[in-house]
Amino acid sequence: MKRRLRFLSYSLFLFFVFLAGSLAANAQGLLTGKVTGGKNHLPVAGATISFSDLNISAASDSLGQYKLTRIPDGYYLIKVSATGYASKIESIIIKGSIKKDFQLDASAIQLNEVVVTGVVAATARKDAPVSVTTMSYEQLLQNSSTNVIDAIAKVPGVSGITDGQSISKPVIRGLGYNRVLTVNDGVEQVDQAWFDEFVIEADPDAVSRYEILKGPASLAYGSDAIAGVINLIPEDPLPEGLVKGDVLFNYQTNNGLMKGMFQLAGTKNGIAWSARVDNTMAHAYQNKYDGYVINSQFSNFNTDGTIGLHRKWGYTQLHASYFNLQTGIVDGTRDSVSGQLMRPVAYPGLNGGAPAYEIPTQQEQTTYTPFVINQKIHHLKIVWDNSVAVGRGRIKGIFSWQKNQRQEFNDPTIPNTADIYYSSNAATYDLRYISPNLNGFNFSTGTNGVYQASQSLGTLLLIPNYNFFEIGAFAIVNKKIGRLNLSGGIRYDERTFNSTDHWVDSTTQAPVAPNSPDGFHEFPGFTSHFSGVSFSFGGTCNISKSTYVKANIARGWRAPNVAEAAANGVHDGTVVYEIGDPTLRPETSLEEDVAFGVNTKDVDFEADLFNNNISDFIYARGLKNSMGTDSINNSLNAVGLGAAPVYKYTQGGAQLYGGEIAFNVHPPAISWVQLNTTLSYVKGGLLHTPDSTKYLPFVPPARITADLKFPVNPAGGAIKNAYLKFGMLSCFQQDDVYQQYAIYSGLNTALTPYEYAASKAATKGYTLFDVGAGGDIVAKGKIVCKLYVICNNLFNTAYIDYMSRFKYYPVNYTTGRVGVFNMGRNLSVKLLIPLDFTPGRK
């Protein structure tokens, strides 16, 4: 450990040396020019000229003129975009003063995208050999969602494990939990991601663009990205001289969701700043079978701010954010006569103060305050981001400190006492050098990692106190040879995991000294050391100007998480006794990807196929006793935590394969219509296992989406950029059921026969329809506000998604239906009011 800390300190020292040396050594670049568009080459006002690698941008004026200063000399990818035009992406060499004009083609959609995830430097998406899908802020506004992952659940190859409307865990190509790494504000999100009821602590209003990398080809991020990366990218600083903001209001009818957001930002003399605050609250959602889904209400408060300095040597900026979520936990308990969902209560004069259930009043059904049982999640993060020019290359240094707290209140007799309470502090670091582009060749090399220390402070213990330290080094190279763009690299990681020795009283679960009379050695201390090698190699070949093929092979690895290695107790969310295994080996994955694409002004099409073989795949398997029945643990029965089926984490081989297809039609000749369709398919299972564990849990069924959009752009009037769209989402029936999940959810043939039978059967498919409309309301040539209206589940279809944890909840004896259904019809209205406080503007 000391050797690693010395290495980290040395790396930080070198970074500061480069920083100090670069402040006076680098020349300043100047880029000016004009942006025109359409057949008549008219000036385009309000076009954005941006450098993703430098975190800077400029806006064209009423004459189409733009100016960018303080650009370090070097080779960059530049993107020019404007509403109503196809984006243009070009490579440019900055050396001194450069003049560059851009001509944009009229288009209702943005055909070209720049990606930064999993590549050496900013790259055109079609040139990246890895599979990356993007979603813009405008696309987010045109759709309705209730949390940051729900917003991308329709992206091909992506889905979410849901626990009500406030919690959704990302799944990429059938793999989730710690196998998906979330990057937020440029750094790894370090929290308690080891189970599916744990939320992703990110503000959806602070995300300007999503990039989803599919597969283990993310060499820049290390362990825990075996399935891929969800990169939540904030908006760029405003161009020089601008002071702008936004006010956003959102109301949803199904759950009474109310959202308010205010954001303000500006840049003056190279000093960029921004501030944001938002609050979202919703009462219980509804569907036509369950009525109000009691205790699905939530409230979410977020705030963040950034201050940055942009100079000729690069930039440095400090960002701070705070996430606060309180959400109810649905347990599905029903009244046996009416079938209504109930809530737990405790009254001193009733049943001796013991917990009981009651039917909520009408007022309680629509309250915005969660009942017990509920969660409170807090995440505080500070990020220091730097980019320093070194010659024509760059050194990137980004560091963060994160404090995460998750509390769960399960007992209505002590509603203010957290049964489950995890608190962690973490630090991340990332130092890398990005070389200049020399005859089509460039590379990136660096080191990064994370340190986390976590404590279990609640009365119900499942995992021990622990800490881990990870350090890794990587090198990625890229070479462009004619129409061929090759990329490859290698990474080495080391992770040390320390579990703290812990004794408890078997009757109270209070900490005690070793060998106490009622002592129970719940968590034996241990230290595990893991190391792994990852690699990726692939390429893109542009067969013609509009046709390309991609191929990539990548190896990833993942160290066991804390639950898999050290759990020893009843997992309250699953009603099983979990046992970890400190001798588990890391998972390793080998994935092959092949893609074929077409990108023209009329059509763009891409088909991606993948095959992923995982060695030492970690999963929980139910143990059997000497009689061949389920093993039951009663060691903590005195405090109501025993009598639970025993599951122990084990390992085996697994394979997942499938692919995605995206087909979009957008002919300029008939610009009033666009068609966007996708198909996602993945099949996954364990190798050489019995039928009950043959399939992996939460592998999504095949899914088709289709959106038909009619852009309307009247020549005059008070509305601009209007549209009307119709959408369809169809999920197929999932026949590949992980049958042991029935026991894992507390089901058995004697006590829950209906739920147990349902868990063995296929999960039915369903088809949902939605409709949306929107546009910009203008006055005197300026946008006054933007309006978005979306109606999801138009026909109020009753369905249970396969990825919902509510699918095995108790039977409604009045109808015979098992589980709690997803949200019914929901109308969402969004109003975005842009603000402009730029000096000299009216």
PDB file of C-alpha atoms in Angstrom, residues 308-527:
ATOM      1  CA  GLY A 308     -13.056  27.359 -14.238  1.00  0.00           C
ATOM      2  CA  LEU A 309     -10.124  29.215 -15.760  1.00  0.00           C
ATOM      3  CA  HIS A 310      -9.308  28.905 -19.497  1.00  0.00           C
ATOM      4  CA  ARG A 311      -5.940  30.141 -20.685  1.00  0.00           C
ATOM      5  CA  LYS A 312      -3.454  29.533 -23.470  1.00  0.00           C
ATOM      6  CA  TRP A 313      -1.965  26.618 -21.516  1.00  0.00           C
ATOM      7  CA  GLY A 314      -5.331  24.812 -21.188  1.00  0.00           C
ATOM      8  CA  TYR A 315      -7.867  24.946 -18.407  1.00  0.00           C
ATOM      9  CA  THR A 316      -8.480  24.135 -14.765  1.00  0.00           C
ATOM     10  CA  GLN A 317     -11.908  23.975 -13.152  1.00  0.00           C
ATOM     11  CA  LEU A 318     -13.482  23.025  -9.838  1.00  0.00           C
ATOM     12  CA  HIS A 319     -16.918  21.421  -9.708  1.00  0.00           C
ATOM     13  CA  ALA A 320     -19.058  20.568  -6.679  1.00  0.00           C
ATOM     14  CA  SER A 321     -22.412  18.755  -6.574  1.00  0.00           C
ATOM     15  CA  TYR A 322     -24.868  17.489  -3.985  1.00  0.00           C
ATOM     16  CA  PHE A 323     -27.545  14.807  -4.535  1.00  0.00           C
ATOM     17  CA  ASN A 324     -30.320  14.138  -2.004  1.00  0.00           C
ATOM     18  CA  LEU A 325     -33.034  11.540  -2.558  1.00  0.00           C
ATOM     19  CA  GLN A 326     -35.743  10.314  -0.203  1.00  0.00           C
ATOM     20  CA  THR A 327     -37.828   7.524  -1.675  1.00  0.00           C
ATOM     21  CA  GLY A 328     -40.381   5.090  -0.391  1.00  0.00           C
ATOM     22  CA  ILE A 329     -39.898   1.338  -0.753  1.00  0.00           C
ATOM     23  CA  VAL A 330     -42.842  -0.645  -2.083  1.00  0.00           C
ATOM     24  CA  ASP A 331     -43.328  -4.023  -0.362  1.00  0.00           C
ATOM     25  CA  GLY A 332     -46.526  -5.091  -2.159  1.00  0.00           C
ATOM     26  CA  THR A 333     -48.553  -6.101   0.938  1.00  0.00           C
ATOM     27  CA  ARG A 334     -52.299  -6.140   0.162  1.00  0.00           C
ATOM     28  CA  ASP A 335     -55.604  -6.196   1.983  1.00  0.00           C
ATOM     29  CA  SER A 336     -56.948  -9.748   1.609  1.00  0.00           C
ATOM     30  CA  VAL A 337     -60.526  -8.548   1.025  1.00  0.00           C
ATOM     31  CA  SER A 338     -60.216  -5.508  -1.229  1.00  0.00           C
ATOM     32  CA  GLY A 339     -56.829  -6.262  -2.797  1.00  0.00           C
ATOM     33  CA  GLN A 340     -55.660  -2.718  -2.077  1.00  0.00           C
ATOM     34  CA  LEU A 341     -52.008  -2.077  -1.378  1.00  0.00           C
ATOM     35  CA  MET A 342     -51.329  -1.280   2.276  1.00  0.00           C
ATOM     36  CA  ARG A 343     -48.668   0.519   4.281  1.00  0.00           C
ATOM     37  CA  PRO A 344     -46.876  -0.564   7.489  1.00  0.00           C
ATOM     38  CA  VAL A 345     -47.744   1.327  10.681  1.00  0.00           C
ATOM     39  CA  ALA A 346     -47.128   1.045  14.421  1.00  0.00           C
ATOM     40  CA  TYR A 347     -49.313   2.504  17.175  1.00  0.00           C
ATOM     41  CA  PRO A 348     -48.385   2.316  20.881  1.00  0.00           C
ATOM     42  CA  GLY A 349     -51.907   1.241  21.875  1.00  0.00           C
ATOM     43  CA  LEU A 350     -52.379  -1.346  19.092  1.00  0.00           C
ATOM     44  CA  ASN A 351     -50.887  -4.867  19.176  1.00  0.00           C
ATOM     45  CA  GLY A 352     -48.520  -3.785  21.912  1.00  0.00           C
ATOM     46  CA  GLY A 353     -46.893  -1.339  19.528  1.00  0.00           C
ATOM     47  CA  ALA A 354     -45.927  -4.084  17.076  1.00  0.00           C
ATOM     48  CA  PRO A 355     -45.892  -3.295  13.327  1.00  0.00           C
ATOM     49  CA  ALA A 356     -49.153  -3.781  11.445  1.00  0.00           C
ATOM     50  CA  TYR A 357     -50.617  -2.836   8.062  1.00  0.00           C
ATOM     51  CA  GLU A 358     -53.490  -0.515   7.182  1.00  0.00           C
ATOM     52  CA  ILE A 359     -55.197   0.748   4.034  1.00  0.00           C
ATOM     53  CA  PRO A 360     -54.062   4.344   3.413  1.00  0.00           C
ATOM     54  CA  THR A 361     -56.547   7.177   3.188  1.00  0.00           C
ATOM     55  CA  GLN A 362     -57.134   9.073  -0.050  1.00  0.00           C
ATOM     56  CA  GLN A 363     -54.899  11.853   1.217  1.00  0.00           C
ATOM     57  CA  GLU A 364     -52.154   9.374   2.098  1.00  0.00           C
ATOM     58  CA  GLN A 365     -52.380   7.790  -1.371  1.00  0.00           C
ATOM     59  CA  THR A 366     -51.300  11.076  -2.940  1.00  0.00           C
ATOM     60  CA  THR A 367     -48.857  12.305  -0.312  1.00  0.00           C
ATOM     61  CA  TYR A 368     -45.412  13.352  -1.483  1.00  0.00           C
ATOM     62  CA  THR A 369     -43.773  12.189   1.750  1.00  0.00           C
ATOM     63  CA  PRO A 370     -42.538   8.569   1.767  1.00  0.00           C
ATOM     64  CA  PHE A 371     -43.770   6.265   4.512  1.00  0.00           C
ATOM     65  CA  VAL A 372     -41.641   3.858   6.479  1.00  0.00           C
ATOM     66  CA  ILE A 373     -40.191   1.788   4.737  1.00  0.00           C
ATOM     67  CA  ASN A 374     -37.989   4.357   2.920  1.00  0.00           C
ATOM     68  CA  GLN A 375     -34.492   5.216   1.806  1.00  0.00           C
ATOM     69  CA  LYS A 376     -32.462   8.388   2.182  1.00  0.00           C
ATOM     70  CA  ILE A 377     -29.471   8.781  -0.112  1.00  0.00           C
ATOM     71  CA  HIS A 378     -26.915  11.587  -0.037  1.00  0.00           C
ATOM     72  CA  HIS A 379     -23.966  12.016  -2.389  1.00  0.00           C
ATOM     73  CA  LEU A 380     -21.506  14.914  -2.119  1.00  0.00           C
ATOM     74  CA  LYS A 381     -18.819  15.249  -4.771  1.00  0.00           C
ATOM     75  CA  ILE A 382     -15.980  17.662  -5.514  1.00  0.00           C
ATOM     76  CA  VAL A 383     -14.117  17.352  -8.833  1.00  0.00           C
ATOM     77  CA  TRP A 384     -10.929  19.131  -9.897  1.00  0.00           C
ATOM     78  CA  ASP A 385     -10.467  18.886 -13.676  1.00  0.00           C
ATOM     79  CA  ASN A 386      -7.340  20.040 -15.528  1.00  0.00           C
ATOM     80  CA  SER A 387      -5.937  20.002 -19.046  1.00  0.00           C
ATOM     81  CA  VAL A 388      -2.424  21.349 -19.617  1.00  0.00           C
ATOM     82  CA  ALA A 389      -0.753  21.734 -22.989  1.00  0.00           C
ATOM     83  CA  VAL A 390       2.691  20.141 -23.313  1.00  0.00           C
ATOM     84  CA  GLY A 391       4.071  20.958 -26.728  1.00  0.00           C
ATOM     85  CA  ARG A 392       1.266  19.904 -29.066  1.00  0.00           C
ATOM     86  CA  GLY A 393       0.133  17.215 -26.671  1.00  0.00           C
ATOM     87  CA  ARG A 394      -1.814  17.498 -23.431  1.00  0.00           C
ATOM     88  CA  ILE A 395      -1.734  16.225 -19.882  1.00  0.00           C
ATOM     89  CA  LYS A 396      -5.136  15.585 -18.332  1.00  0.00           C
ATOM     90  CA  GLY A 397      -5.475  15.414 -14.575  1.00  0.00           C
ATOM     91  CA  ILE A 398      -8.831  14.930 -12.899  1.00  0.00           C
ATOM     92  CA  PHE A 399      -9.342  14.203  -9.207  1.00  0.00           C
ATOM     93  CA  SER A 400     -12.403  13.810  -7.014  1.00  0.00           C
ATOM     94  CA  TRP A 401     -13.545  13.348  -3.447  1.00  0.00           C
ATOM     95  CA  GLN A 402     -16.944  11.726  -2.888  1.00  0.00           C
ATOM     96  CA  LYS A 403     -19.007  11.070   0.233  1.00  0.00           C
ATOM     97  CA  ASN A 404     -21.907   8.648  -0.121  1.00  0.00           C
ATOM     98  CA  GLN A 405     -24.524   7.803   2.509  1.00  0.00           C
ATOM     99  CA  ARG A 406     -27.425   5.385   2.119  1.00  0.00           C
ATOM    100  CA  GLN A 407     -29.908   4.877   4.940  1.00  0.00           C
ATOM    101  CA  GLU A 408     -32.885   2.523   4.952  1.00  0.00           C
ATOM    102  CA  PHE A 409     -35.638   2.835   7.561  1.00  0.00           C
ATOM    103  CA  ASN A 410     -37.516  -0.482   7.799  1.00  0.00           C
ATOM    104  CA  ASP A 411     -39.202  -0.520  11.203  1.00  0.00           C
ATOM    105  CA  PRO A 412     -42.293   1.696  11.795  1.00  0.00           C
ATOM    106  CA  THR A 413     -41.846   1.272  15.572  1.00  0.00           C
ATOM    107  CA  ILE A 414     -38.555   3.213  15.301  1.00  0.00           C
ATOM    108  CA  PRO A 415     -39.177   5.275  12.152  1.00  0.00           C
ATOM    109  CA  ASN A 416     -36.171   7.547  12.657  1.00  0.00           C
ATOM    110  CA  THR A 417     -33.649   4.756  13.177  1.00  0.00           C
ATOM    111  CA  ALA A 418     -31.794   3.446  10.121  1.00  0.00           C
ATOM    112  CA  ASP A 419     -31.743  -0.353  10.084  1.00  0.00           C
ATOM    113  CA  ILE A 420     -29.381  -0.203   7.115  1.00  0.00           C
ATOM    114  CA  TYR A 421     -26.821   2.593   6.975  1.00  0.00           C
ATOM    115  CA  TYR A 422     -23.793   2.593   4.685  1.00  0.00           C
ATOM    116  CA  SER A 423     -21.441   5.559   4.719  1.00  0.00           C
ATOM    117  CA  SER A 424     -18.354   5.834   2.553  1.00  0.00           C
ATOM    118  CA  ASN A 425     -15.636   8.293   1.612  1.00  0.00           C
ATOM    119  CA  ALA A 426     -13.792   7.892  -1.648  1.00  0.00           C
ATOM    120  CA  ALA A 427     -11.121   9.565  -3.745  1.00  0.00           C
ATOM    121  CA  THR A 428     -10.426   9.041  -7.442  1.00  0.00           C
ATOM    122  CA  TYR A 429      -7.498  10.141  -9.558  1.00  0.00           C
ATOM    123  CA  ASP A 430      -6.789  10.082 -13.273  1.00  0.00           C
ATOM    124  CA  LEU A 431      -3.537  11.284 -14.861  1.00  0.00           C
ATOM    125  CA  ARG A 432      -2.951  10.801 -18.572  1.00  0.00           C
ATOM    126  CA  TYR A 433      -0.902  12.162 -21.443  1.00  0.00           C
ATOM    127  CA  ILE A 434      -2.538  12.606 -24.849  1.00  0.00           C
ATOM    128  CA  SER A 435      -0.042  12.883 -27.670  1.00  0.00           C
ATOM    129  CA  PRO A 436      -0.273  15.147 -30.721  1.00  0.00           C
ATOM    130  CA  ASN A 437      -1.454  13.606 -33.953  1.00  0.00           C
ATOM    131  CA  LEU A 438       1.523  12.723 -36.157  1.00  0.00           C
ATOM    132  CA  ASN A 439       0.648  11.501 -39.640  1.00  0.00           C
ATOM    133  CA  GLY A 440      -2.541   9.899 -38.382  1.00  0.00           C
ATOM    134  CA  PHE A 441      -0.926   8.373 -35.268  1.00  0.00           C
ATOM    135  CA  ASN A 442      -1.672   9.389 -31.696  1.00  0.00           C
ATOM    136  CA  PHE A 443      -1.691   7.708 -28.315  1.00  0.00           C
ATOM    137  CA  SER A 444      -2.736   8.151 -24.703  1.00  0.00           C
ATOM    138  CA  THR A 445      -1.098   6.693 -21.637  1.00  0.00           C
ATOM    139  CA  GLY A 446      -1.698   7.215 -17.967  1.00  0.00           C
ATOM    140  CA  THR A 447      -2.626   5.940 -14.549  1.00  0.00           C
ATOM    141  CA  ASN A 448      -5.845   6.122 -12.543  1.00  0.00           C
ATOM    142  CA  GLY A 449      -7.666   4.434  -9.717  1.00  0.00           C
ATOM    143  CA  VAL A 450      -9.820   4.819  -6.640  1.00  0.00           C
ATOM    144  CA  TYR A 451      -9.739   4.525  -2.868  1.00  0.00           C
ATOM    145  CA  GLN A 452     -12.932   3.882  -0.878  1.00  0.00           C
ATOM    146  CA  ALA A 453     -13.525   3.376   2.842  1.00  0.00           C
ATOM    147  CA  SER A 454     -17.018   2.269   3.881  1.00  0.00           C
ATOM    148  CA  GLN A 455     -18.732   1.714   7.231  1.00  0.00           C
ATOM    149  CA  SER A 456     -21.940  -0.161   8.100  1.00  0.00           C
ATOM    150  CA  LEU A 457     -23.582   1.981  10.776  1.00  0.00           C
ATOM    151  CA  GLY A 458     -27.086   0.477  10.918  1.00  0.00           C
ATOM    152  CA  THR A 459     -28.651  -2.100  13.219  1.00  0.00           C
ATOM    153  CA  LEU A 460     -28.997  -4.704  10.447  1.00  0.00           C
ATOM    154  CA  LEU A 461     -25.609  -5.835   9.178  1.00  0.00           C
ATOM    155  CA  LEU A 462     -25.096  -7.587   5.870  1.00  0.00           C
ATOM    156  CA  ILE A 463     -21.596  -6.469   4.892  1.00  0.00           C
ATOM    157  CA  PRO A 464     -18.570  -5.517   7.026  1.00  0.00           C
ATOM    158  CA  ASN A 465     -16.694  -2.263   7.217  1.00  0.00           C
ATOM    159  CA  TYR A 466     -14.168  -2.313   4.389  1.00  0.00           C
ATOM    160  CA  ASN A 467     -11.779  -0.321   2.268  1.00  0.00           C
ATOM    161  CA  PHE A 468     -10.148  -0.926  -1.060  1.00  0.00           C
ATOM    162  CA  PHE A 469      -7.456   0.705  -3.138  1.00  0.00           C
ATOM    163  CA  GLU A 470      -7.095   0.295  -6.888  1.00  0.00           C
ATOM    164  CA  ILE A 471      -4.373   1.538  -9.176  1.00  0.00           C
ATOM    165  CA  GLY A 472      -4.020   0.901 -12.882  1.00  0.00           C
ATOM    166  CA  ALA A 473      -1.960   1.958 -15.865  1.00  0.00           C
ATOM    167  CA  PHE A 474      -2.945   1.915 -19.515  1.00  0.00           C
ATOM    168  CA  ALA A 475      -1.796   2.790 -23.011  1.00  0.00           C
ATOM    169  CA  ILE A 476      -4.092   3.275 -26.017  1.00  0.00           C
ATOM    170  CA  VAL A 477      -2.870   3.958 -29.559  1.00  0.00           C
ATOM    171  CA  ASN A 478      -4.716   5.040 -32.691  1.00  0.00           C
ATOM    172  CA  LYS A 479      -3.502   4.967 -36.285  1.00  0.00           C
ATOM    173  CA  LYS A 480      -5.353   6.156 -39.361  1.00  0.00           C
ATOM    174  CA  ILE A 481      -4.224   4.528 -42.617  1.00  0.00           C
ATOM    175  CA  GLY A 482      -6.244   5.751 -45.566  1.00  0.00           C
ATOM    176  CA  ARG A 483      -9.822   4.564 -44.988  1.00  0.00           C
ATOM    177  CA  LEU A 484      -8.790   2.367 -42.072  1.00  0.00           C
ATOM    178  CA  ASN A 485      -8.801   3.626 -38.505  1.00  0.00           C
ATOM    179  CA  LEU A 486      -7.079   1.198 -36.109  1.00  0.00           C
ATOM    180  CA  SER A 487      -7.135   1.433 -32.326  1.00  0.00           C
ATOM    181  CA  GLY A 488      -5.830  -0.792 -29.571  1.00  0.00           C
ATOM    182  CA  GLY A 489      -4.380  -0.824 -26.121  1.00  0.00           C
ATOM    183  CA  ILE A 490      -3.590  -2.653 -22.918  1.00  0.00           C
ATOM    184  CA  ARG A 491      -4.204  -2.025 -19.220  1.00  0.00           C
ATOM    185  CA  TYR A 492      -2.966  -3.507 -15.955  1.00  0.00           C
ATOM    186  CA  ASP A 493      -4.789  -3.085 -12.625  1.00  0.00           C
ATOM    187  CA  GLU A 494      -4.186  -3.988  -9.007  1.00  0.00           C
ATOM    188  CA  ARG A 495      -6.866  -3.865  -6.295  1.00  0.00           C
ATOM    189  CA  THR A 496      -6.457  -4.563  -2.579  1.00  0.00           C
ATOM    190  CA  PHE A 497      -9.620  -5.209  -0.557  1.00  0.00           C
ATOM    191  CA  ASN A 498      -9.621  -5.151   3.261  1.00  0.00           C
ATOM    192  CA  SER A 499     -12.551  -6.443   5.333  1.00  0.00           C
ATOM    193  CA  THR A 500     -12.662  -5.453   9.020  1.00  0.00           C
ATOM    194  CA  ASP A 501     -13.005  -8.125  11.714  1.00  0.00           C
ATOM    195  CA  HIS A 502     -16.359  -7.706  13.502  1.00  0.00           C
ATOM    196  CA  TRP A 503     -18.104  -9.432  16.432  1.00  0.00           C
ATOM    197  CA  VAL A 504     -21.764  -8.816  17.406  1.00  0.00           C
ATOM    198  CA  ASP A 505     -24.117  -9.870  20.195  1.00  0.00           C
ATOM    199  CA  SER A 506     -26.316 -12.655  18.809  1.00  0.00           C
ATOM    200  CA  THR A 507     -29.404 -11.285  20.603  1.00  0.00           C
ATOM    201  CA  THR A 508     -29.024  -7.564  19.896  1.00  0.00           C
ATOM    202  CA  GLN A 509     -26.544  -7.370  16.991  1.00  0.00           C
ATOM    203  CA  ALA A 510     -24.644  -4.704  18.948  1.00  0.00           C
ATOM    204  CA  PRO A 511     -20.844  -4.757  18.503  1.00  0.00           C
ATOM    205  CA  VAL A 512     -19.050  -6.727  21.244  1.00  0.00           C
ATOM    206  CA  ALA A 513     -15.538  -7.858  22.068  1.00  0.00           C
ATOM    207  CA  PRO A 514     -14.300 -11.163  20.660  1.00  0.00           C
ATOM    208  CA  ASN A 515     -15.288 -14.276  22.667  1.00  0.00           C
ATOM    209  CA  SER A 516     -18.099 -12.467  24.564  1.00  0.00           C
ATOM    210  CA  PRO A 517     -20.733 -14.842  26.049  1.00  0.00           C
ATOM    211  CA  ASP A 518     -23.274 -14.128  23.298  1.00  0.00           C
ATOM    212  CA  GLY A 519     -20.673 -13.136  20.741  1.00  0.00           C
ATOM    213  CA  PHE A 520     -21.164 -14.025  17.096  1.00  0.00           C
ATOM    214  CA  HIS A 521     -18.233 -13.670  14.709  1.00  0.00           C
ATOM    215  CA  GLU A 522     -20.262 -12.203  11.875  1.00  0.00           C
ATOM    216  CA  PHE A 523     -17.421 -10.810   9.762  1.00  0.00           C
ATOM    217  CA  PRO A 524     -13.967 -12.384   9.994  1.00  0.00           C
ATOM    218  CA  GLY A 525     -11.399  -9.864   8.804  1.00  0.00           C
ATOM    219  CA  PHE A 526      -9.374 -10.636   5.679  1.00  0.00           C
ATOM    220  CA  THR A 527      -7.365  -9.008   2.917  1.00  0.00           C
TER     221      THR A 527
END
